[in-house]
mmCIF file with all atom_site columns, C-alpha atoms in Angstrom:
data_model
loop_
_atom_site.group_PDB
_atom_site.id
_atom_site.type_symbol
_atom_site.label_atom_id
_atom_site.label_alt_id
_atom_site.label_comp_id
_atom_site.label_asym_id
_atom_site.label_entity_id
_atom_site.label_seq_id
_atom_site.pdbx_PDB_ins_code
_atom_site.Cartn_x
_atom_site.Cartn_y
_atom_site.Cartn_z
_atom_site.occupancy
_atom_site.B_iso_or_equiv
_atom_site.pdbx_formal_charge
_atom_site.auth_seq_id
_atom_site.auth_comp_id
_atom_site.auth_asym_id
_atom_site.auth_atom_id
_atom_site.pdbx_PDB_model_num
ATOM 1   C CA . MET S 1 1   ? 52.272 41.039 1.507   1.00 50.00 ? 6   MET S CA 1
ATOM 2   C CA . MET S 1 2   ? 48.843 38.870 1.507   1.00 54.00 ? 7   MET S CA 1
ATOM 3   C CA . ASN S 1 3   ? 49.124 34.972 3.977   1.00 68.00 ? 8   ASN S CA 1
ATOM 4   C CA . LYS S 1 4   ? 46.185 33.824 2.899   1.00 71.00 ? 9   LYS S CA 1
ATOM 5   C CA . LYS S 1 5   ? 43.763 34.977 -0.157  1.00 75.00 ? 10  LYS S CA 1
ATOM 6   C CA . THR S 1 6   ? 40.813 33.064 -2.582  1.00 77.00 ? 11  THR S CA 1
ATOM 7   C CA . VAL S 1 7   ? 41.073 34.905 -6.186  1.00 77.00 ? 12  VAL S CA 1
ATOM 8   C CA . THR S 1 8   ? 39.105 34.124 -9.567  1.00 76.00 ? 13  THR S CA 1
ATOM 9   C CA . ARG S 1 9   ? 41.182 33.717 -12.872 1.00 72.00 ? 14  ARG S CA 1
ATOM 10  C CA . THR S 1 10  ? 40.480 36.814 -13.897 1.00 76.00 ? 15  THR S CA 1
ATOM 11  C CA . GLN S 1 11  ? 41.867 38.300 -10.272 1.00 80.00 ? 16  GLN S CA 1
ATOM 12  C CA . MET S 1 12  ? 45.420 36.850 -10.737 1.00 84.00 ? 17  MET S CA 1
ATOM 13  C CA . ALA S 1 13  ? 46.747 39.694 -12.043 1.00 87.00 ? 18  ALA S CA 1
ATOM 14  C CA . ASP S 1 14  ? 45.926 42.270 -8.737  1.00 87.00 ? 19  ASP S CA 1
ATOM 15  C CA . ILE S 1 15  ? 48.000 38.814 -7.345  1.00 87.00 ? 20  ILE S CA 1
ATOM 16  C CA . ALA S 1 16  ? 51.233 39.239 -9.445  1.00 92.00 ? 21  ALA S CA 1
ATOM 17  C CA . LYS S 1 17  ? 51.281 42.979 -9.094  1.00 92.00 ? 22  LYS S CA 1
ATOM 18  C CA . GLU S 1 18  ? 51.991 42.233 -5.021  1.00 89.00 ? 23  GLU S CA 1
ATOM 19  C CA . LEU S 1 19  ? 54.343 39.249 -5.620  1.00 92.00 ? 24  LEU S CA 1
ATOM 20  C CA . ALA S 1 20  ? 56.121 40.807 -8.709  1.00 94.00 ? 25  ALA S CA 1
ATOM 21  C CA . GLU S 1 21  ? 56.789 43.609 -5.930  1.00 92.00 ? 26  GLU S CA 1
ATOM 22  C CA . GLN S 1 22  ? 58.839 41.692 -3.980  1.00 89.00 ? 27  GLN S CA 1
ATOM 23  C CA . LEU S 1 23  ? 61.024 39.985 -6.852  1.00 91.00 ? 28  LEU S CA 1
ATOM 24  C CA . LYS S 1 24  ? 62.282 43.595 -6.303  1.00 88.00 ? 29  LYS S CA 1
ATOM 25  C CA . ASN S 1 25  ? 63.972 42.192 -2.834  1.00 86.00 ? 30  ASN S CA 1
ATOM 26  C CA . LYS S 1 26  ? 64.245 39.215 -3.394  1.00 90.00 ? 31  LYS S CA 1
ATOM 27  C CA . LYS S 1 27  ? 65.056 36.455 -6.782  1.00 92.00 ? 32  LYS S CA 1
ATOM 28  C CA . ILE S 1 28  ? 63.716 33.092 -5.831  1.00 95.00 ? 33  ILE S CA 1
ATOM 29  C CA . MET S 1 29  ? 60.291 32.162 -5.862  1.00 95.00 ? 34  MET S CA 1
ATOM 30  C CA . THR S 1 30  ? 58.353 29.444 -5.125  1.00 95.00 ? 35  THR S CA 1
ATOM 31  C CA . LEU S 1 31  ? 55.319 27.667 -6.683  1.00 94.00 ? 36  LEU S CA 1
ATOM 32  C CA . SER S 1 32  ? 54.248 24.438 -5.089  1.00 94.00 ? 37  SER S CA 1
ATOM 33  C CA . GLY S 1 33  ? 50.132 22.938 -5.288  1.00 91.00 ? 38  GLY S CA 1
ATOM 34  C CA . PRO S 1 34  ? 48.144 20.205 -7.235  1.00 90.00 ? 39  PRO S CA 1
ATOM 35  C CA . LEU S 1 35  ? 48.554 19.792 -10.644 1.00 90.00 ? 40  LEU S CA 1
ATOM 36  C CA . GLY S 1 36  ? 46.095 22.724 -12.450 1.00 87.00 ? 41  GLY S CA 1
ATOM 37  C CA . ALA S 1 37  ? 46.267 24.895 -8.867  1.00 88.00 ? 42  ALA S CA 1
ATOM 38  C CA . GLY S 1 38  ? 47.707 27.651 -11.876 1.00 88.00 ? 43  GLY S CA 1
ATOM 39  C CA . LYS S 1 39  ? 51.746 27.837 -10.793 1.00 92.00 ? 44  LYS S CA 1
ATOM 40  C CA . THR S 1 40  ? 53.120 28.599 -14.574 1.00 94.00 ? 45  THR S CA 1
ATOM 41  C CA . THR S 1 41  ? 49.670 31.225 -15.039 1.00 91.00 ? 46  THR S CA 1
ATOM 42  C CA . LEU S 1 42  ? 50.368 32.488 -12.331 1.00 93.00 ? 47  LEU S CA 1
ATOM 43  C CA . VAL S 1 43  ? 54.111 33.043 -13.072 1.00 96.00 ? 48  VAL S CA 1
ATOM 44  C CA . GLN S 1 44  ? 52.833 34.550 -16.336 1.00 95.00 ? 49  GLN S CA 1
ATOM 45  C CA . GLU S 1 45  ? 50.547 36.666 -15.196 1.00 94.00 ? 50  GLU S CA 1
ATOM 46  C CA . VAL S 1 46  ? 54.239 37.929 -12.603 1.00 96.00 ? 51  VAL S CA 1
ATOM 47  C CA . LEU S 1 47  ? 56.254 38.009 -15.773 1.00 97.00 ? 52  LEU S CA 1
ATOM 48  C CA . LYS S 1 48  ? 53.800 40.769 -17.179 1.00 96.00 ? 53  LYS S CA 1
ATOM 49  C CA . GLN S 1 49  ? 54.294 42.817 -14.315 1.00 96.00 ? 54  GLN S CA 1
ATOM 50  C CA . PHE S 1 50  ? 57.657 43.467 -16.113 1.00 96.00 ? 55  PHE S CA 1
ATOM 51  C CA . LYS S 1 51  ? 57.045 43.767 -19.291 1.00 96.00 ? 56  LYS S CA 1
ATOM 52  C CA . PHE S 1 52  ? 57.032 40.530 -20.458 1.00 97.00 ? 57  PHE S CA 1
ATOM 53  C CA . ASN S 1 53  ? 53.987 39.331 -23.129 1.00 92.00 ? 58  ASN S CA 1
ATOM 54  C CA . GLU S 1 54  ? 55.811 36.034 -24.979 1.00 94.00 ? 59  GLU S CA 1
ATOM 55  C CA . PRO S 1 55  ? 53.977 32.989 -23.267 1.00 92.00 ? 60  PRO S CA 1
ATOM 56  C CA . VAL S 1 56  ? 54.534 30.940 -20.344 1.00 95.00 ? 61  VAL S CA 1
ATOM 57  C CA . ILE S 1 57  ? 54.626 27.449 -20.445 1.00 92.00 ? 62  ILE S CA 1
ATOM 58  C CA . SER S 1 58  ? 55.477 24.948 -18.356 1.00 91.00 ? 63  SER S CA 1
ATOM 59  C CA . PRO S 1 59  ? 58.784 23.201 -18.365 1.00 92.00 ? 64  PRO S CA 1
ATOM 60  C CA . THR S 1 60  ? 57.715 20.447 -17.509 1.00 88.00 ? 65  THR S CA 1
ATOM 61  C CA . TYR S 1 61  ? 59.845 18.239 -19.864 1.00 88.00 ? 66  TYR S CA 1
ATOM 62  C CA . THR S 1 62  ? 63.126 20.100 -20.220 1.00 91.00 ? 67  THR S CA 1
ATOM 63  C CA . TYR S 1 63  ? 62.885 21.081 -16.996 1.00 95.00 ? 68  TYR S CA 1
ATOM 64  C CA . VAL S 1 64  ? 64.061 24.859 -17.421 1.00 97.00 ? 69  VAL S CA 1
ATOM 65  C CA . ASN S 1 65  ? 63.250 27.574 -19.812 1.00 97.00 ? 70  ASN S CA 1
ATOM 66  C CA . VAL S 1 66  ? 65.292 30.953 -19.415 1.00 97.00 ? 71  VAL S CA 1
ATOM 67  C CA . TYR S 1 67  ? 63.675 34.031 -20.716 1.00 97.00 ? 72  TYR S CA 1
ATOM 68  C CA . ARG S 1 68  ? 65.308 37.690 -21.158 1.00 97.00 ? 73  ARG S CA 1
ATOM 69  C CA . LEU S 1 69  ? 62.658 40.441 -20.009 1.00 97.00 ? 74  LEU S CA 1
ATOM 70  C CA . PRO S 1 70  ? 63.069 44.015 -20.815 1.00 96.00 ? 75  PRO S CA 1
ATOM 71  C CA . ASN S 1 71  ? 65.050 45.527 -18.471 1.00 94.00 ? 76  ASN S CA 1
ATOM 72  C CA . GLY S 1 72  ? 67.556 42.689 -18.927 1.00 95.00 ? 77  GLY S CA 1
ATOM 73  C CA . LYS S 1 73  ? 66.897 40.376 -16.201 1.00 96.00 ? 78  LYS S CA 1
ATOM 74  C CA . THR S 1 74  ? 67.059 36.815 -17.407 1.00 97.00 ? 79  THR S CA 1
ATOM 75  C CA . VAL S 1 75  ? 64.222 34.166 -16.005 1.00 98.00 ? 80  VAL S CA 1
ATOM 76  C CA . TYR S 1 76  ? 65.273 30.449 -15.329 1.00 98.00 ? 81  TYR S CA 1
ATOM 77  C CA . HIS S 1 77  ? 61.201 28.823 -15.001 1.00 98.00 ? 82  HIS S CA 1
ATOM 78  C CA . PHE S 1 78  ? 61.457 25.017 -12.951 1.00 97.00 ? 83  PHE S CA 1
ATOM 79  C CA . ASP S 1 79  ? 59.228 22.783 -13.275 1.00 96.00 ? 84  ASP S CA 1
ATOM 80  C CA . LEU S 1 80  ? 60.945 20.003 -10.874 1.00 96.00 ? 85  LEU S CA 1
ATOM 81  C CA . TYR S 1 81  ? 58.036 17.739 -11.242 1.00 94.00 ? 86  TYR S CA 1
ATOM 82  C CA . ARG S 1 82  ? 59.728 14.951 -12.472 1.00 92.00 ? 87  ARG S CA 1
ATOM 83  C CA . LEU S 1 83  ? 62.518 15.150 -10.235 1.00 93.00 ? 88  LEU S CA 1
ATOM 84  C CA . ASN S 1 84  ? 63.544 12.586 -6.853  1.00 91.00 ? 89  ASN S CA 1
ATOM 85  C CA . SER S 1 85  ? 65.979 14.613 -5.216  1.00 94.00 ? 90  SER S CA 1
ATOM 86  C CA . VAL S 1 86  ? 68.535 17.326 -4.523  1.00 95.00 ? 91  VAL S CA 1
ATOM 87  C CA . ASP S 1 87  ? 71.409 15.189 -5.968  1.00 96.00 ? 92  ASP S CA 1
ATOM 88  C CA . GLU S 1 88  ? 69.194 15.200 -9.395  1.00 95.00 ? 93  GLU S CA 1
ATOM 89  C CA . PHE S 1 89  ? 69.236 18.885 -9.400  1.00 96.00 ? 94  PHE S CA 1
ATOM 90  C CA . VAL S 1 90  ? 73.026 19.697 -9.031  1.00 96.00 ? 95  VAL S CA 1
ATOM 91  C CA . ALA S 1 91  ? 73.899 17.151 -10.900 1.00 96.00 ? 96  ALA S CA 1
ATOM 92  C CA . ALA S 1 92  ? 72.590 18.589 -14.320 1.00 94.00 ? 97  ALA S CA 1
ATOM 93  C CA . GLY S 1 93  ? 74.269 22.307 -13.217 1.00 94.00 ? 98  GLY S CA 1
ATOM 94  C CA . PHE S 1 94  ? 70.743 23.668 -12.163 1.00 95.00 ? 99  PHE S CA 1
ATOM 95  C CA . ASN S 1 95  ? 72.123 24.685 -8.709  1.00 94.00 ? 100 ASN S CA 1
ATOM 96  C CA . GLU S 1 96  ? 74.855 27.336 -11.259 1.00 94.00 ? 101 GLU S CA 1
ATOM 97  C CA . TYR S 1 97  ? 71.341 29.236 -12.181 1.00 95.00 ? 102 TYR S CA 1
ATOM 98  C CA . LEU S 1 98  ? 69.933 30.113 -8.420  1.00 93.00 ? 103 LEU S CA 1
ATOM 99  C CA . ASP S 1 99  ? 72.840 31.923 -7.844  1.00 88.00 ? 104 ASP S CA 1
ATOM 100 C CA . GLN S 1 100 ? 73.064 34.240 -11.593 1.00 92.00 ? 105 GLN S CA 1
ATOM 101 C CA . PRO S 1 101 ? 73.447 37.817 -11.079 1.00 93.00 ? 106 PRO S CA 1
ATOM 102 C CA . ASP S 1 102 ? 70.723 39.979 -12.989 1.00 94.00 ? 107 ASP S CA 1
ATOM 103 C CA . SER S 1 103 ? 68.178 36.894 -12.989 1.00 96.00 ? 108 SER S CA 1
ATOM 104 C CA . LEU S 1 104 ? 65.135 35.757 -11.693 1.00 96.00 ? 109 LEU S CA 1
ATOM 105 C CA . CYS S 1 105 ? 64.299 32.550 -11.067 1.00 96.00 ? 110 CYS S CA 1
ATOM 106 C CA . PHE S 1 106 ? 60.319 31.105 -10.563 1.00 97.00 ? 111 PHE S CA 1
ATOM 107 C CA . ILE S 1 107 ? 60.584 26.922 -9.358  1.00 97.00 ? 112 ILE S CA 1
ATOM 108 C CA . GLU S 1 108 ? 57.466 24.910 -9.408  1.00 96.00 ? 113 GLU S CA 1
ATOM 109 C CA . TRP S 1 109 ? 56.983 21.718 -7.140  1.00 96.00 ? 114 TRP S CA 1
ATOM 110 C CA . PRO S 1 110 ? 60.322 22.695 -4.541  1.00 96.00 ? 115 PRO S CA 1
ATOM 111 C CA . GLU S 1 111 ? 60.563 20.158 -2.386  1.00 94.00 ? 116 GLU S CA 1
ATOM 112 C CA . CYS S 1 112 ? 63.128 18.362 -3.866  1.00 93.00 ? 117 CYS S CA 1
ATOM 113 C CA . ILE S 1 113 ? 65.370 20.559 -3.615  1.00 95.00 ? 118 ILE S CA 1
ATOM 114 C CA . ASP S 1 114 ? 64.333 22.696 -0.203  1.00 91.00 ? 119 ASP S CA 1
ATOM 115 C CA . SER S 1 115 ? 67.789 23.035 1.356   1.00 91.00 ? 120 SER S CA 1
ATOM 116 C CA . LEU S 1 116 ? 68.701 24.190 -1.249  1.00 92.00 ? 121 LEU S CA 1
ATOM 117 C CA . LEU S 1 117 ? 67.124 27.481 -0.630  1.00 90.00 ? 122 LEU S CA 1
ATOM 118 C CA . ASN S 1 118 ? 68.653 28.326 2.340   1.00 73.00 ? 123 ASN S CA 1
ATOM 119 C CA . GLU S 1 119 ? 68.446 32.656 0.657   1.00 68.00 ? 124 GLU S CA 1
ATOM 120 C CA . GLU S 1 120 ? 65.347 35.221 0.871   1.00 82.00 ? 125 GLU S CA 1
ATOM 121 C CA . ILE S 1 121 ? 62.338 33.937 -1.351  1.00 91.00 ? 126 ILE S CA 1
ATOM 122 C CA . VAL S 1 122 ? 59.179 34.478 -2.181  1.00 91.00 ? 127 VAL S CA 1
ATOM 123 C CA . GLU S 1 123 ? 56.785 30.931 -1.028  1.00 91.00 ? 128 GLU S CA 1
ATOM 124 C CA . VAL S 1 124 ? 54.063 30.394 -3.218  1.00 91.00 ? 129 VAL S CA 1
ATOM 125 C CA . LYS S 1 125 ? 51.161 28.019 -2.489  1.00 91.00 ? 130 LYS S CA 1
ATOM 126 C CA . LEU S 1 126 ? 48.632 27.252 -4.850  1.00 88.00 ? 131 LEU S CA 1
ATOM 127 C CA . ASP S 1 127 ? 45.204 25.460 -4.314  1.00 87.00 ? 132 ASP S CA 1
ATOM 128 C CA . HIS S 1 128 ? 41.819 24.287 -6.366  1.00 85.00 ? 133 HIS S CA 1
ATOM 129 C CA . GLY S 1 129 ? 38.726 26.250 -4.313  1.00 81.00 ? 134 GLY S CA 1
ATOM 130 C CA . ALA S 1 130 ? 35.289 26.393 -5.624  1.00 81.00 ? 135 ALA S CA 1
ATOM 131 C CA . ASP S 1 131 ? 33.622 27.354 -8.516  1.00 78.00 ? 136 ASP S CA 1
ATOM 132 C CA . ASP S 1 132 ? 36.693 27.257 -10.410 1.00 76.00 ? 137 ASP S CA 1
ATOM 133 C CA . THR S 1 133 ? 38.602 30.024 -7.983  1.00 76.00 ? 138 THR S CA 1
ATOM 134 C CA . ARG S 1 134 ? 42.263 29.561 -6.529  1.00 79.00 ? 139 ARG S CA 1
ATOM 135 C CA . ILE S 1 135 ? 43.258 29.490 -2.924  1.00 81.00 ? 140 ILE S CA 1
ATOM 136 C CA . PHE S 1 136 ? 46.826 31.452 -2.571  1.00 75.00 ? 141 PHE S CA 1
ATOM 137 C CA . SER S 1 137 ? 49.375 31.029 0.917   1.00 80.00 ? 142 SER S CA 1
ATOM 138 C CA . VAL S 1 138 ? 52.219 33.782 0.577   1.00 77.00 ? 143 VAL S CA 1
ATOM 139 C CA . ILE S 1 139 ? 54.928 33.433 2.847   1.00 74.00 ? 144 ILE S CA 1
ATOM 140 C CA . LEU S 1 140 ? 58.233 36.132 2.642   1.00 67.00 ? 145 LEU S CA 1
ATOM 141 C CA . LYS S 1 141 ? 61.179 34.046 4.613   1.00 62.00 ? 146 LYS S CA 1
#
């Protein structure tokens, strides 16, 4: 798996294909990076690899969006930008989503719940590059 790579928007599908392969053995992907770095876009590209072609929008104000993949798996797409602590996450009952069978979790802005992410995850860090490119770093835990 890649360590650090700079790609254009059109090359994100290639990254998504590699990440989808990793999600066959893991069920949680975290996405960190500044606003506009492409976190939600990458989630949409990864879900396309699972034949999900509906729009994927950031759950910034709802905290979580739920999608059903054609293979029957449930996807929980979190955006924790507005959460301040792991206690808020647990109080909302979101920690229960992390252990659901036949599911995948994509977590944007995961830093506030790092202590809950003790199982194997795919950790993606994104950043802005020059000329509208994106910089990806992927860590497999």
